[in-house]
Amino acid sequence: MKFSSKQTLKDIANIISANYVGNDDFPVEGMNEIHVVTPGDIVFVDHPKYYDKALQSAATIILINKEVECPKGKALLISDDPFRDFNTLTKHFRPFQPSNVSISESSKVGEGSIIQPNCFIGNNVSIGTNCIIHPNVTIYDNTIIGNNVVIQAGTILGADAFYYKKRPEGYDQLLSNGRVVIEDNVGIGALCTIDKGVTGDTTIGEGTKIDNQVHVGHDTIIGKKCLIAAQTGIAGCVVIENEVTIWGQVGTTSGISIGEKAIILGQTGVTKSIEGGKTYFGTPIEESREKLKQLVNIKRIPEILNKLK
């Protein structure tokens, strides 16, 4: 998330009551997770395992729970609880905006687009031209929808990320301030849920078609002209390249990539990143021909055991 106006290190430190290392006027332009940071961003880190990764990332302001040597050209915010303070900044720069109308006055709906009854269109939503939004669709704040998009009944765009920190008293949610971006000519089936990014965008690429009851996790990027069948669950921070086909009841782990024009057969568990241009099946995932050979051999085990006896 980029701030609407440039802040200074001192400004940010005052908001979260943190000590800092760096010039008072060190520029701060936004806040992001580590996989999407750019210079001017704040990134938070609260575990020694990830200190070096955060300090060496593209972020120039590191919100950290230990006094460490500050890399050249960067600044530090020293906090006893970076997770909490990252949430504090989210509340400050993108606070929750309640709505008492079905279609927000700050939303924009393009020419020729149709909004069917009982839809909710949140604050600062943008819908392009010639779209059809069917009944009971919920579109959370700041969602961007392109032209010629069709969204079937009951779908939800922009719910919070499933991202929690375990504490002694229970689970603490990392607040989401990102967006959902739906590009032109996308079709989304009924009862789908597409979560917004924690700080960045969850993106569905141009021409992609999604079947009913599909879940897409936070910060996932789906490429152009993909086909995704019903009851598929895609975890957060997944990258799916162009023209991938995913059949029904597929599930993925987070943080992986699926190569261009890959085909994933039904009920596969995508447990790792996979190359494009191949067909895959099974859990753990393998190329389909190899997996099917293994299944044939498993069926032969009783016969082999009888021969051994």
CSV table of C-alpha atoms in Angstrom, one decimal:
chain,number,residue,atom,x,y,z
A,1,MET,CA,0.0,0.0,0.0
A,2,LYS,CA,1.3,3.4,-0.9
A,3,PHE,CA,0.4,6.4,1.3
A,4,SER,CA,-1.7,9.2,-0.2
A,5,SER,CA,1.2,11.6,0.7
A,6,LYS,CA,4.8,11.1,1.6
A,7,GLN,CA,5.6,10.7,5.3
A,8,THR,CA,8.8,11.0,7.3
A,9,LEU,CA,10.5,8.5,9.6
A,10,LYS,CA,9.7,10.8,12.5
A,11,ASP,CA,6.0,10.9,11.6
A,12,ILE,CA,5.8,7.1,11.5
A,13,ALA,CA,7.7,6.7,14.7
A,14,ASN,CA,5.3,9.1,16.4
A,15,ILE,CA,2.3,7.1,15.2
A,16,ILE,CA,3.5,3.8,16.7
A,17,SER,CA,5.6,5.3,19.6
A,18,ALA,CA,8.8,3.6,18.4
A,19,ASN,CA,12.4,4.5,18.5
A,20,TYR,CA,14.2,4.9,15.2
A,21,VAL,CA,17.5,4.9,13.5
A,22,GLY,CA,17.8,7.4,10.6
A,23,ASN,CA,17.2,11.0,9.8
A,24,ASP,CA,14.0,12.6,11.0
A,25,ASP,CA,13.0,13.5,7.5
A,26,PHE,CA,13.9,10.1,5.9
A,27,PRO,CA,11.1,9.6,3.3
A,28,VAL,CA,8.4,6.9,3.8
A,29,GLU,CA,6.1,6.3,0.9
A,30,GLY,CA,4.1,3.1,1.9
A,31,MET,CA,4.1,-0.2,3.7
A,32,ASN,CA,4.1,-3.7,2.2
A,33,GLU,CA,4.9,-7.4,2.8
A,34,ILE,CA,8.3,-8.5,1.9
A,35,HIS,CA,7.5,-10.1,-1.4
A,36,VAL,CA,6.1,-6.9,-2.8
A,37,VAL,CA,8.2,-4.1,-1.2
A,38,THR,CA,9.8,-1.4,-3.2
A,39,PRO,CA,12.1,1.5,-2.1
A,40,GLY,CA,10.3,3.8,0.3
A,41,ASP,CA,8.2,1.0,1.9
A,42,ILE,CA,8.1,-0.2,5.4
A,43,VAL,CA,8.4,-3.9,6.0
A,44,PHE,CA,8.0,-5.6,9.3
A,45,VAL,CA,10.0,-8.5,10.8
A,46,ASP,CA,9.6,-10.1,14.2
A,47,HIS,CA,11.6,-13.4,14.0
A,48,PRO,CA,15.4,-13.8,13.9
A,49,LYS,CA,15.1,-16.3,11.0
A,50,TYR,CA,13.9,-13.5,8.7
A,51,TYR,CA,16.0,-10.5,9.9
A,52,ASP,CA,18.6,-10.7,7.1
A,53,LYS,CA,15.9,-11.2,4.5
A,54,ALA,CA,14.1,-8.1,5.6
A,55,LEU,CA,17.2,-6.0,6.1
A,56,GLN,CA,18.4,-6.9,2.6
A,57,SER,CA,15.0,-6.5,0.9
A,58,ALA,CA,14.0,-3.6,-1.4
A,59,ALA,CA,12.3,-2.0,1.6
A,60,THR,CA,14.1,1.0,2.9
A,61,ILE,CA,12.4,1.2,6.3
A,62,ILE,CA,12.5,-2.0,8.5
A,63,LEU,CA,10.1,-2.3,11.4
A,64,ILE,CA,12.0,-4.7,13.7
A,65,ASN,CA,12.0,-6.0,17.3
A,66,LYS,CA,15.8,-5.8,17.8
A,67,GLU,CA,18.5,-3.2,17.7
A,68,VAL,CA,20.7,-4.2,14.7
A,69,GLU,CA,23.2,-2.4,12.5
A,70,CYS,CA,21.3,-0.3,10.0
A,71,PRO,CA,22.1,-1.0,6.3
A,72,LYS,CA,23.4,1.9,4.3
A,73,GLY,CA,20.7,4.0,2.8
A,74,LYS,CA,18.0,2.5,5.0
A,75,ALA,CA,16.2,3.3,8.3
A,76,LEU,CA,15.0,1.3,11.3
A,77,LEU,CA,11.9,1.5,13.4
A,78,ILE,CA,12.6,-0.3,16.7
A,79,SER,CA,9.5,-1.9,18.2
A,80,ASP,CA,8.7,-4.4,20.9
A,81,ASP,CA,5.9,-5.8,18.7
A,82,PRO,CA,6.3,-5.1,14.9
A,83,PHE,CA,3.1,-7.1,14.1
A,84,ARG,CA,1.0,-5.0,16.4
A,85,ASP,CA,2.6,-1.8,15.1
A,86,PHE,CA,2.1,-2.8,11.4
A,87,ASN,CA,-1.6,-3.1,12.3
A,88,THR,CA,-1.5,0.3,13.9
A,89,LEU,CA,-0.2,1.8,10.7
A,90,THR,CA,-2.9,0.0,8.7
A,91,LYS,CA,-5.6,1.5,10.9
A,92,HIS,CA,-4.1,4.9,10.6
A,93,PHE,CA,-3.6,5.1,6.9
A,94,ARG,CA,-6.5,2.9,5.7
A,95,PRO,CA,-9.1,2.8,8.5
A,96,PHE,CA,-12.3,0.8,8.1
A,97,GLN,CA,-15.0,2.9,6.4
A,98,PRO,CA,-18.5,1.8,7.4
A,99,SER,CA,-21.2,2.1,4.8
A,100,ASN,CA,-25.0,2.5,5.1
A,101,VAL,CA,-25.9,2.2,1.5
A,102,SER,CA,-25.8,-0.8,-1.0
A,103,ILE,CA,-23.8,1.1,-3.6
A,104,SER,CA,-21.3,3.6,-2.2
A,105,GLU,CA,-21.3,7.1,-3.6
A,106,SER,CA,-17.6,6.9,-4.0
A,107,SER,CA,-17.8,3.9,-6.3
A,108,LYS,CA,-17.7,4.2,-10.1
A,109,VAL,CA,-19.7,2.0,-12.5
A,110,GLY,CA,-18.9,2.2,-16.2
A,111,GLU,CA,-21.3,2.7,-19.1
A,112,GLY,CA,-23.4,-0.4,-19.9
A,113,SER,CA,-22.6,-2.2,-16.7
A,114,ILE,CA,-25.5,-3.9,-14.9
A,115,ILE,CA,-25.8,-4.3,-11.1
A,116,GLN,CA,-28.5,-6.8,-10.2
A,117,PRO,CA,-30.5,-6.5,-6.9
A,118,ASN,CA,-29.1,-7.1,-3.5
A,119,CYS,CA,-25.5,-6.4,-4.4
A,120,PHE,CA,-23.1,-4.5,-2.1
A,121,ILE,CA,-20.6,-2.2,-3.8
A,122,GLY,CA,-18.1,-0.8,-1.3
A,123,ASN,CA,-16.1,2.5,-1.0
A,124,ASN,CA,-13.8,3.5,-3.9
A,125,VAL,CA,-14.8,0.4,-6.0
A,126,SER,CA,-14.3,0.8,-9.7
A,127,ILE,CA,-16.3,-1.2,-12.2
A,128,GLY,CA,-15.6,-0.9,-16.0
A,129,THR,CA,-17.9,-0.9,-18.9
A,130,ASN,CA,-20.4,-3.6,-20.0
A,131,CYS,CA,-20.0,-5.7,-16.9
A,132,ILE,CA,-22.8,-7.9,-15.3
A,133,ILE,CA,-22.8,-8.2,-11.5
A,134,HIS,CA,-25.4,-10.8,-10.6
A,135,PRO,CA,-27.5,-10.8,-7.4
A,136,ASN,CA,-26.0,-11.0,-3.9
A,137,VAL,CA,-22.5,-10.2,-5.0
A,138,THR,CA,-20.4,-8.4,-2.3
A,139,ILE,CA,-17.5,-6.2,-3.5
A,140,TYR,CA,-15.4,-4.8,-0.7
A,141,ASP,CA,-13.7,-1.4,-0.6
A,142,ASN,CA,-11.1,-0.4,-3.2
A,143,THR,CA,-11.7,-3.4,-5.6
A,144,ILE,CA,-10.9,-2.7,-9.2
A,145,ILE,CA,-12.9,-4.5,-12.0
A,146,GLY,CA,-12.1,-4.1,-15.7
A,147,ASN,CA,-14.4,-4.1,-18.7
A,148,ASN,CA,-16.7,-7.0,-19.9
A,149,VAL,CA,-16.5,-8.8,-16.6
A,150,VAL,CA,-19.2,-11.2,-15.5
A,151,ILE,CA,-19.6,-12.1,-11.8
A,152,GLN,CA,-22.2,-14.7,-10.9
A,153,ALA,CA,-24.5,-14.7,-7.8
A,154,GLY,CA,-23.2,-14.8,-4.3
A,155,THR,CA,-19.5,-14.2,-5.0
A,156,ILE,CA,-17.4,-12.2,-2.6
A,157,LEU,CA,-14.5,-10.0,-3.7
A,158,GLY,CA,-12.1,-8.5,-1.2
A,159,ALA,CA,-12.6,-10.3,2.1
A,160,ASP,CA,-9.6,-10.2,4.6
A,161,ALA,CA,-6.6,-12.4,4.3
A,162,PHE,CA,-6.3,-15.5,6.4
A,163,TYR,CA,-3.2,-14.3,8.2
A,164,TYR,CA,-2.8,-14.7,12.0
A,165,LYS,CA,-0.1,-14.6,14.7
A,166,LYS,CA,-0.5,-17.0,17.5
A,167,ARG,CA,-0.4,-15.4,21.0
A,168,PRO,CA,-0.9,-16.8,24.5
A,169,GLU,CA,-4.5,-15.4,24.5
A,170,GLY,CA,-5.4,-16.5,21.0
A,171,TYR,CA,-4.9,-15.6,17.4
A,172,ASP,CA,-4.2,-12.0,16.3
A,173,GLN,CA,-5.1,-11.1,12.8
A,174,LEU,CA,-2.9,-9.1,10.5
A,175,LEU,CA,-5.1,-6.5,9.0
A,176,SER,CA,-5.5,-6.4,5.3
A,177,ASN,CA,-5.2,-3.1,3.4
A,178,GLY,CA,-4.7,-4.4,-0.1
A,179,ARG,CA,-7.0,-4.8,-3.0
A,180,VAL,CA,-8.6,-7.2,-5.5
A,181,VAL,CA,-7.9,-6.4,-9.2
A,182,ILE,CA,-10.0,-8.1,-11.8
A,183,GLU,CA,-8.8,-7.5,-15.4
A,184,ASP,CA,-10.9,-7.3,-18.6
A,185,ASN,CA,-13.0,-10.2,-19.9
A,186,VAL,CA,-12.8,-12.2,-16.7
A,187,GLY,CA,-15.7,-14.6,-15.8
A,188,ILE,CA,-16.2,-15.5,-12.1
A,189,GLY,CA,-18.7,-18.2,-11.1
A,190,ALA,CA,-21.2,-18.3,-8.3
A,191,LEU,CA,-20.2,-18.5,-4.6
A,192,CYS,CA,-16.5,-17.8,-5.2
A,193,THR,CA,-14.4,-16.0,-2.6
A,194,ILE,CA,-11.4,-13.9,-3.6
A,195,ASP,CA,-9.4,-12.4,-0.7
A,196,LYS,CA,-7.7,-9.0,-1.0
A,197,GLY,CA,-4.0,-8.6,-0.6
A,198,VAL,CA,-2.5,-8.0,2.9
A,199,THR,CA,-0.8,-4.9,1.5
A,200,GLY,CA,-0.7,-5.5,-2.3
A,201,ASP,CA,-3.1,-6.8,-4.9
A,202,THR,CA,-4.8,-10.1,-5.5
A,203,THR,CA,-5.0,-10.2,-9.3
A,204,ILE,CA,-7.1,-12.2,-11.8
A,205,GLY,CA,-5.6,-11.8,-15.3
A,206,GLU,CA,-7.4,-10.8,-18.5
A,207,GLY,CA,-9.6,-13.5,-20.0
A,208,THR,CA,-9.4,-15.9,-17.1
A,209,LYS,CA,-12.6,-17.9,-16.4
A,210,ILE,CA,-13.3,-19.2,-12.9
A,211,ASP,CA,-16.0,-21.8,-12.1
A,212,ASN,CA,-18.3,-21.9,-9.1
A,213,GLN,CA,-17.1,-22.3,-5.5
A,214,VAL,CA,-13.5,-21.4,-6.0
A,215,HIS,CA,-11.4,-19.8,-3.3
A,216,VAL,CA,-8.4,-17.5,-4.2
A,217,GLY,CA,-6.2,-16.5,-1.3
A,218,HIS,CA,-4.5,-13.1,-0.5
A,219,ASP,CA,-1.9,-11.7,-2.8
A,220,THR,CA,-2.2,-14.5,-5.4
A,221,ILE,CA,-1.7,-13.5,-9.0
A,222,ILE,CA,-3.5,-15.5,-11.7
A,223,GLY,CA,-2.4,-14.9,-15.2
A,224,LYS,CA,-4.3,-14.4,-18.5
A,225,LYS,CA,-6.6,-16.9,-20.1
A,226,CYS,CA,-6.5,-19.4,-17.3
A,227,LEU,CA,-9.3,-22.0,-16.6
A,228,ILE,CA,-10.1,-22.9,-13.0
A,229,ALA,CA,-12.8,-25.5,-12.3
A,230,ALA,CA,-15.1,-25.8,-9.3
A,231,GLN,CA,-14.1,-26.4,-5.7
A,232,THR,CA,-10.5,-25.4,-6.2
A,233,GLY,CA,-8.7,-23.8,-3.3
A,234,ILE,CA,-5.7,-21.6,-4.1
A,235,ALA,CA,-3.7,-20.4,-1.1
A,236,GLY,CA,-2.1,-17.0,-0.6
A,237,CYS,CA,0.9,-15.6,-2.5
A,238,VAL,CA,0.6,-18.1,-5.3
A,239,VAL,CA,1.7,-17.1,-8.8
A,240,ILE,CA,-0.2,-18.8,-11.6
A,241,GLU,CA,1.2,-18.0,-15.1
A,242,ASN,CA,-0.8,-17.5,-18.3
A,243,GLU,CA,-3.1,-20.2,-19.8
A,244,VAL,CA,-2.9,-22.6,-16.9
A,245,THR,CA,-5.8,-25.1,-16.6
A,246,ILE,CA,-6.8,-26.3,-13.1
A,247,TRP,CA,-9.5,-28.9,-12.9
A,248,GLY,CA,-11.9,-29.5,-10.0
A,249,GLN,CA,-11.1,-29.9,-6.3
A,250,VAL,CA,-7.4,-29.0,-6.7
A,251,GLY,CA,-5.7,-27.5,-3.6
A,252,THR,CA,-2.4,-25.6,-3.4
A,253,THR,CA,0.0,-24.7,-0.7
A,254,SER,CA,1.1,-21.0,-0.3
A,255,GLY,CA,4.0,-19.2,-1.9
A,256,ILE,CA,4.4,-21.5,-5.0
A,257,SER,CA,4.4,-20.8,-8.7
A,258,ILE,CA,2.6,-22.8,-11.5
A,259,GLY,CA,4.2,-22.4,-14.9
A,260,GLU,CA,2.6,-21.3,-18.1
A,261,LYS,CA,0.2,-23.7,-19.8
A,262,ALA,CA,0.4,-26.3,-17.1
A,263,ILE,CA,-2.6,-28.6,-16.7
A,264,ILE,CA,-3.5,-29.8,-13.2
A,265,LEU,CA,-5.9,-32.7,-13.1
A,266,GLY,CA,-8.8,-33.0,-10.6
A,267,GLN,CA,-8.2,-33.6,-6.9
A,268,THR,CA,-4.4,-32.9,-7.1
A,269,GLY,CA,-2.6,-31.3,-4.2
A,270,VAL,CA,-0.1,-28.8,-5.6
A,271,THR,CA,2.6,-29.1,-2.8
A,272,LYS,CA,5.4,-27.4,-4.6
A,273,SER,CA,6.2,-25.1,-7.6
A,274,ILE,CA,5.8,-26.8,-11.0
A,275,GLU,CA,7.0,-26.1,-14.5
A,276,GLY,CA,4.7,-25.0,-17.3
A,277,GLY,CA,3.7,-27.0,-20.4
A,278,LYS,CA,3.2,-30.3,-18.5
A,279,THR,CA,0.2,-32.2,-17.1
A,280,TYR,CA,0.2,-33.1,-13.4
A,281,PHE,CA,-1.8,-35.3,-11.0
A,282,GLY,CA,-1.9,-36.6,-7.5
A,283,THR,CA,-0.8,-35.8,-4.0
A,284,PRO,CA,2.1,-35.2,-3.7
A,285,ILE,CA,2.0,-33.8,-7.2
A,286,GLU,CA,3.9,-35.4,-10.0
A,287,GLU,CA,3.6,-35.5,-13.8
A,288,SER,CA,0.4,-37.4,-14.6
A,289,ARG,CA,1.9,-40.2,-16.6
A,290,GLU,CA,4.4,-41.1,-13.9
A,291,LYS,CA,1.7,-40.9,-11.2
A,292,LEU,CA,-0.7,-43.1,-13.1
A,293,LYS,CA,2.0,-45.7,-13.6
A,294,GLN,CA,2.5,-45.7,-9.8
A,295,LEU,CA,-1.2,-46.3,-9.2
A,296,VAL,CA,-1.2,-49.2,-11.6
A,297,ASN,CA,1.8,-50.7,-9.8
A,298,ILE,CA,0.1,-50.3,-6.4
A,299,LYS,CA,-2.9,-52.3,-7.7
A,300,ARG,CA,-0.5,-55.1,-8.6
A,301,ILE,CA,0.9,-55.4,-5.0
A,302,PRO,CA,-1.6,-58.2,-3.9
A,303,GLU,CA,-0.7,-60.2,-7.0
A,304,ILE,CA,3.0,-59.8,-6.3
A,305,LEU,CA,2.6,-60.7,-2.6
A,306,ASN,CA,0.8,-63.9,-3.6
A,307,LYS,CA,3.5,-64.9,-6.0
A,308,LEU,CA,6.1,-64.3,-3.3
A,309,LYS,CA,4.2,-66.6,-0.9
